[in-house]
């Protein structure tokens, strides 16, 4: 049934026997910087590359501060702590996300609440969020409390799904009315902008991921973005085991975490940041070709939402129903084209079935229909954007 789609994808990745969903594009100074780091002997978190990488990301995103961590999950865990989330608190997020989003909440001993997403952005719905807060919470002494559980809701974690920006300004407006802090899960959205502002820079904190399958990679890694100096200083302190500055002693003033990014990873990250604009250009050109092809097949290709500029991290199509989705997945994967469905909804995982949730009709609808397409820039044709 999908022979034409298979032939088109293979034509985009000529010469590949197996076409991955998303593989890293390692070029430019990658080997040079990693070798330089090795020769310096500063391969852990000490050395110039970590600070250099942080400065490059901060400059690109226009965040005042960037603090590099070992991975995006660690960045989100630390961001929640920095936002004041404690054991027994509750955090609102979306069910359509990668499990790391919710696991980071659980690391603290907090409980997730799942609110539905939008079909247009794939991100947290401001309207569904406001409805839940209006009907299920009360604000006392500047704090938001859940009427059902009696627990305090401390924060909201919207995700910029697949790199598509959510309506973050509207989410912020709702949260401000209920004294809730916003931590953006921008793990997938390096290079994505909402109303000309980079994702991850709207809330109190934002996090990016540089896992091997992301737009750029440090092998493993993440980063915390913030415009708050005190939070930035505390983030760096806690990510280095809360060790106080001392000429030679080991003094730790609180429970910290071994979360600082190693210099070897940062060296690769510096080279990747130099290639970022080219990577994003190639990904946009690929998205344009996908959009044109699937339009001719009357299949919905997911495009960037209104007021947004997406990095098109993972290209995606929306099929008619779950049966058609599964048929597409079966036929493409049998041809070694590594298409994938969206994640299983978090509220459907055994570990999170007891979490409080709203009406999740949009998340269910999307999860049953969306397929992610190969989105690597490796061997993608370098033709002028239309």
Coordinates of C-alpha atoms in Angstrom, one line a residue:
X1 CA 0.0 0.0 0.0
X2 CA 2.9 2.4 0.8
X3 CA 5.3 1.4 -2.0
X4 CA 5.6 5.0 -3.2
X5 CA 6.5 6.3 0.2
X6 CA 9.1 3.6 0.6
X7 CA 10.6 4.4 -2.8
X8 CA 10.7 8.1 -1.9
X9 CA 12.4 7.7 1.4
X10 CA 15.0 5.4 -0.2
X11 CA 15.6 8.0 -2.9
X12 CA 16.4 10.5 -0.2
X13 CA 18.9 8.2 1.5
X14 CA 20.6 6.7 -1.6
X15 CA 23.2 4.1 -0.9
X16 CA 22.0 3.1 2.6
X17 CA 20.9 -0.5 3.1
X18 CA 19.3 0.5 6.4
X19 CA 17.9 3.9 7.0
X20 CA 17.9 5.0 10.7
X21 CA 15.3 7.3 12.2
X22 CA 17.9 9.9 13.2
X23 CA 21.7 9.5 13.2
X24 CA 24.3 12.1 14.2
X25 CA 25.9 14.4 11.7
X26 CA 29.5 14.5 12.8
X27 CA 31.7 16.8 10.7
X28 CA 33.8 19.9 10.8
X29 CA 36.0 20.1 13.9
X30 CA 34.6 17.2 15.7
X31 CA 37.8 15.0 15.7
X32 CA 40.1 18.1 16.1
X33 CA 38.4 19.3 19.2
X34 CA 38.1 15.9 20.8
X35 CA 41.8 15.2 20.1
X36 CA 42.6 18.7 21.5
X37 CA 40.7 17.8 24.7
X38 CA 42.5 14.5 25.0
X39 CA 45.9 16.1 24.6
X40 CA 45.1 18.7 27.2
X41 CA 44.4 15.9 29.7
X42 CA 41.4 17.8 31.0
X43 CA 38.8 15.3 29.9
X44 CA 36.3 15.5 32.8
X45 CA 34.4 18.6 33.8
X46 CA 37.5 20.7 34.2
X47 CA 38.9 22.6 31.3
X48 CA 37.9 25.2 28.7
X49 CA 35.6 23.1 26.5
X50 CA 32.7 22.9 29.0
X51 CA 32.6 26.7 29.5
X52 CA 33.0 27.3 25.8
X53 CA 30.1 25.0 25.0
X54 CA 27.9 26.6 27.5
X55 CA 28.7 30.1 26.1
X56 CA 28.0 28.9 22.6
X57 CA 24.6 27.5 23.5
X58 CA 23.7 30.6 25.6
X59 CA 24.6 32.9 22.8
X60 CA 22.6 30.9 20.2
X61 CA 19.5 30.6 22.4
X62 CA 19.9 34.1 23.8
X63 CA 19.6 32.7 27.3
X64 CA 21.6 34.6 29.9
X65 CA 23.0 31.4 31.5
X66 CA 23.6 27.8 30.3
X67 CA 24.8 25.1 32.6
X68 CA 25.9 21.8 30.9
X69 CA 24.9 18.5 32.4
X70 CA 25.6 14.8 31.7
X71 CA 22.2 14.3 30.0
X72 CA 18.8 16.0 29.5
X73 CA 17.1 13.9 32.2
X74 CA 19.7 15.1 34.7
X75 CA 19.1 18.7 33.5
X76 CA 15.4 18.4 34.0
X77 CA 15.8 16.7 37.4
X78 CA 18.0 19.5 38.6
X79 CA 15.8 22.2 37.1
X80 CA 12.8 20.8 39.1
X81 CA 14.9 21.0 42.3
X82 CA 16.0 24.5 41.5
X83 CA 12.3 25.5 40.9
X84 CA 11.5 24.3 44.5
X85 CA 9.8 21.0 43.8
X86 CA 10.0 18.8 46.8
X87 CA 8.9 15.2 47.8
X88 CA 5.2 15.0 48.0
X89 CA 4.5 17.9 45.6
X90 CA 2.7 17.6 42.3
X91 CA 3.8 18.7 38.9
X92 CA 1.6 19.1 35.8
X93 CA 2.9 17.8 32.5
X94 CA 1.6 16.1 29.3
X95 CA 1.1 12.4 28.6
X96 CA 2.5 12.7 25.1
X97 CA 6.2 12.8 25.9
X98 CA 9.3 10.7 26.4
X99 CA 9.4 8.9 29.7
X100 CA 12.4 10.9 31.0
X101 CA 10.1 13.9 31.4
X102 CA 8.0 12.1 34.0
X103 CA 10.8 10.1 35.5
X104 CA 12.6 13.3 36.4
X105 CA 9.5 14.3 38.4
X106 CA 9.5 10.9 40.1
X107 CA 13.2 11.2 41.1
X108 CA 12.2 13.9 43.5
X109 CA 9.3 11.9 45.0
X110 CA 6.8 14.3 43.4
X111 CA 3.7 13.1 41.5
X112 CA 2.8 13.9 37.9
X113 CA -0.6 15.2 36.7
X114 CA -1.4 14.6 33.1
X115 CA -3.1 17.3 31.0
X116 CA -4.0 16.9 27.3
X117 CA -2.1 18.3 24.4
X118 CA -3.2 20.1 21.3
X119 CA -3.5 18.5 17.9
X120 CA -1.9 21.6 16.2
X121 CA 1.3 21.9 18.3
X122 CA 1.5 18.4 19.9
X123 CA 2.3 20.3 23.1
X124 CA 0.4 21.0 26.3
X125 CA -3.0 22.7 25.8
X126 CA -3.3 26.0 27.5
X127 CA -7.1 25.7 27.5
X128 CA -7.1 22.2 29.0
X129 CA -4.5 23.4 31.6
X130 CA -6.7 26.4 32.6
X131 CA -9.8 24.2 32.8
X132 CA -8.1 21.8 35.2
X133 CA -6.7 24.6 37.3
X134 CA -10.1 26.4 37.5
X135 CA -12.1 23.3 38.4
X136 CA -9.6 21.2 40.4
X137 CA -7.4 23.6 42.3
X138 CA -7.5 26.5 44.7
X139 CA -4.9 29.2 45.5
X140 CA -4.2 29.9 49.2
X141 CA -1.5 32.2 50.4
X142 CA 0.1 32.3 47.0
X143 CA 0.2 28.6 46.6
X144 CA -1.8 26.3 44.3
X145 CA -3.4 23.3 45.9
X146 CA -5.1 20.2 44.3
X147 CA -8.7 19.9 45.7
X148 CA -8.6 16.1 45.2
X149 CA -5.3 15.3 46.9
X150 CA -4.8 18.3 49.0
X151 CA -1.2 18.5 47.8
X152 CA 0.6 21.6 46.5
X153 CA 1.1 21.8 42.8
X154 CA 4.5 23.5 42.3
X155 CA 5.3 23.6 38.6
X156 CA 4.2 22.9 35.1
X157 CA 6.5 21.1 32.6
X158 CA 5.3 21.6 29.0
X159 CA 7.2 19.8 26.2
X160 CA 8.1 21.2 22.8
X161 CA 7.2 17.9 21.1
X162 CA 9.3 16.7 18.2
X163 CA 10.8 20.2 18.1
X164 CA 7.5 21.9 17.5
X165 CA 7.0 24.9 19.8
X166 CA 4.0 24.8 22.1
X167 CA 2.0 27.9 22.8
X168 CA 4.3 28.7 25.6
X169 CA 3.2 32.4 26.1
X170 CA -0.4 31.2 26.8
X171 CA 0.8 28.5 29.1
X172 CA 2.9 31.1 31.0
X173 CA -0.2 33.4 31.3
X174 CA -2.2 30.6 32.8
X175 CA 0.5 29.5 35.2
X176 CA 1.1 33.0 36.4
X177 CA -2.5 33.3 37.5
X178 CA -2.1 30.1 39.7
X179 CA 1.4 30.9 41.1
X180 CA 3.0 28.0 39.2
X181 CA 6.6 27.9 37.9
X182 CA 7.2 26.8 34.3
X183 CA 10.1 24.5 33.4
X184 CA 10.3 23.9 29.6
X185 CA 11.2 20.5 28.4
X186 CA 12.9 21.7 25.2
X187 CA 15.0 18.6 24.9
X188 CA 14.0 18.1 21.3
X189 CA 13.8 21.7 20.2
X190 CA 17.3 23.2 19.8
X191 CA 16.9 25.5 16.8
X192 CA 13.2 26.0 17.3
X193 CA 11.7 29.5 18.0
X194 CA 8.3 30.7 19.1
X195 CA 7.6 34.3 18.0
X196 CA 11.3 34.7 17.3
X197 CA 12.3 33.6 20.8
X198 CA 14.1 30.3 21.3
X199 CA 12.3 27.5 23.1
X200 CA 13.5 26.9 26.6
X201 CA 14.0 30.6 27.4
X202 CA 10.4 31.5 28.3
X203 CA 10.0 29.8 31.7
X204 CA 12.0 30.1 34.9
X205 CA 14.1 27.3 33.5
X206 CA 14.4 25.3 30.3
X207 CA 16.4 22.2 29.4
X208 CA 17.9 20.9 26.2
X209 CA 19.2 17.4 25.3
X210 CA 22.3 16.4 23.2
X211 CA 21.7 12.7 23.1
X212 CA 23.0 10.8 20.1
X213 CA 19.7 11.1 18.3
X214 CA 19.1 14.8 18.8
X215 CA 19.7 17.7 16.3
X216 CA 23.2 18.0 17.5
X217 CA 24.9 15.6 19.9
X218 CA 27.6 15.5 22.6
X219 CA 27.3 11.8 22.7
X220 CA 25.3 12.2 25.9
X221 CA 24.5 15.5 27.5
X222 CA 22.0 18.2 28.4
X223 CA 21.9 21.8 29.4
X224 CA 19.9 24.1 31.7
X225 CA 18.9 27.5 30.4
X226 CA 17.9 30.3 32.7
X227 CA 18.0 34.1 32.9
X228 CA 18.2 34.1 36.7
X229 CA 21.7 34.5 38.0
X230 CA 21.1 33.0 41.4
X231 CA 19.5 29.9 39.9
X232 CA 22.4 29.6 37.4
X233 CA 25.0 29.7 40.2
X234 CA 23.1 27.2 42.3
X235 CA 22.7 24.9 39.2
X236 CA 26.4 24.9 38.6
X237 CA 27.1 24.3 42.3
X238 CA 24.6 21.4 42.7
X239 CA 25.8 19.8 39.5
X240 CA 29.3 19.5 40.9
X241 CA 28.3 17.7 44.1
X242 CA 27.8 21.0 45.9
X243 CA 31.5 21.4 46.4
X244 CA 32.5 24.7 47.9
X245 CA 35.5 26.6 46.4
X246 CA 38.6 25.7 48.3
X247 CA 42.3 25.7 47.5
X248 CA 42.6 22.0 48.3
X249 CA 39.9 20.9 50.7
X250 CA 36.7 18.9 50.0
X251 CA 33.8 20.7 51.6
X252 CA 30.2 20.1 50.5
X253 CA 27.5 22.3 51.9
X254 CA 24.4 20.5 50.6
X255 CA 23.3 17.3 48.8
X256 CA 24.7 17.7 45.3
X257 CA 24.8 15.7 42.1
X258 CA 27.6 14.5 39.9
X259 CA 25.8 16.0 36.9
X260 CA 28.4 18.2 35.3
X261 CA 29.1 17.5 31.6
X262 CA 32.6 16.1 30.9
X263 CA 34.9 18.1 28.7
X264 CA 35.2 15.3 26.1
X265 CA 31.4 15.6 25.5
X266 CA 31.6 19.4 25.5
X267 CA 34.5 19.4 22.9
X268 CA 32.2 17.4 20.5
X269 CA 29.4 19.8 21.4
X270 CA 31.5 22.9 20.4
X271 CA 32.2 21.3 17.0
X272 CA 28.5 20.5 16.6
X273 CA 27.4 24.0 17.5
X274 CA 29.6 25.3 14.6
X275 CA 27.6 23.0 12.3
X276 CA 24.2 23.8 13.7
X277 CA 23.0 26.3 11.2
X278 CA 23.9 24.0 8.3
X279 CA 22.2 21.1 10.0
X280 CA 19.0 23.0 10.5
X281 CA 19.0 24.2 6.9
X282 CA 19.4 20.7 5.6
X283 CA 16.6 19.4 8.0
X284 CA 14.2 22.1 6.8
X285 CA 15.0 21.2 3.1
X286 CA 14.2 17.6 3.9
X287 CA 11.0 18.6 5.6
X288 CA 10.0 20.6 2.5
X289 CA 10.5 17.6 0.3
X290 CA 8.6 15.3 2.6
X291 CA 5.7 17.8 2.7
X292 CA 5.5 18.1 -1.0
X293 CA 5.6 14.3 -1.5
X294 CA 3.0 13.5 1.1
X295 CA 0.7 16.2 -0.1
X296 CA 0.6 14.4 -3.5
X297 CA -0.5 11.3 -1.6
X298 CA -3.2 13.0 0.5
X299 CA -1.3 12.2 3.7
X300 CA -1.0 14.9 6.3
X301 CA 2.6 15.9 6.9
X302 CA 3.0 17.7 10.3
X303 CA 4.2 21.3 9.8
X304 CA 5.4 23.9 12.2
X305 CA 2.5 25.6 14.1
X306 CA 1.5 29.2 13.7
X307 CA 4.0 31.8 15.0
X308 CA 6.7 29.1 15.1
X309 CA 9.9 28.2 13.4
X310 CA 10.6 24.5 14.0
X311 CA 13.9 22.6 13.8
X312 CA 12.0 19.7 12.3
X313 CA 14.0 17.3 14.6
X314 CA 11.8 14.4 13.6
X315 CA 9.6 14.6 10.6
X316 CA 6.1 13.1 11.0
X317 CA 3.0 12.2 9.2
X318 CA -0.5 11.7 10.5
X319 CA -2.4 8.7 9.1
X320 CA -6.1 8.0 9.2
X321 CA -6.2 5.5 12.1
X322 CA -4.2 3.1 14.1
X323 CA -4.6 0.3 11.6
X324 CA -3.1 2.5 8.8
X325 CA -0.4 3.6 11.2
X326 CA 0.6 0.1 12.0
X327 CA 0.5 -0.9 8.3
X328 CA 2.9 2.0 7.4
X329 CA 5.2 1.0 10.2
X330 CA 5.2 -2.7 9.2
X331 CA 5.8 -2.0 5.5
X332 CA 8.6 0.5 6.0
X333 CA 10.4 -1.4 8.7
X334 CA 10.3 -4.6 6.6
X335 CA 12.3 -2.5 4.1
X336 CA 14.9 -1.5 6.8
X337 CA 13.4 2.0 7.0
X338 CA 13.3 2.7 10.7
X339 CA 10.1 4.6 11.1
X340 CA 8.6 4.8 14.6
X341 CA 5.3 5.6 16.3
X342 CA 5.1 8.2 19.0
X343 CA 5.8 7.1 22.6
X344 CA 3.2 5.1 24.5
X345 CA 1.3 7.6 26.5
X346 CA 2.7 8.1 30.0
X347 CA -0.6 7.4 31.7
X348 CA -0.7 4.0 29.9
X349 CA 2.6 2.9 31.4
X350 CA 2.1 0.6 34.5
X351 CA 4.3 2.9 36.6
X352 CA 2.1 5.9 36.0
X353 CA -1.4 4.6 35.6
X354 CA -2.5 5.9 39.0
X355 CA -1.5 9.5 38.2
X356 CA -4.3 12.1 38.1
X357 CA -5.3 13.1 34.6
X358 CA -7.7 15.2 32.6
X359 CA -9.5 14.3 29.4
X360 CA -6.7 13.1 27.2
X361 CA -8.6 12.7 23.9
X362 CA -6.2 14.6 21.8
X363 CA -3.1 12.7 23.1
X364 CA -4.9 9.4 22.4
X365 CA -5.9 10.5 18.9
X366 CA -2.4 11.6 18.0
X367 CA -0.6 8.6 19.5
X368 CA -2.8 6.3 17.3
X369 CA -2.0 8.1 14.1
X370 CA 1.5 9.7 14.0
X371 CA 4.5 8.1 12.5
X372 CA 8.0 9.5 12.7
X373 CA 10.0 9.4 9.5
X374 CA 13.8 9.2 8.9
X375 CA 15.2 12.7 9.6
X376 CA 19.0 12.4 9.5
X377 CA 20.9 15.0 7.5
X378 CA 23.5 12.5 6.4
X379 CA 23.4 12.0 2.6
X380 CA 20.4 14.3 2.3
X381 CA 20.4 16.1 -1.1
X382 CA 21.7 19.6 -0.8
X383 CA 19.3 21.5 -3.1
X384 CA 18.0 25.0 -2.8
X385 CA 15.0 25.4 -0.5
X386 CA 11.8 26.0 -2.3

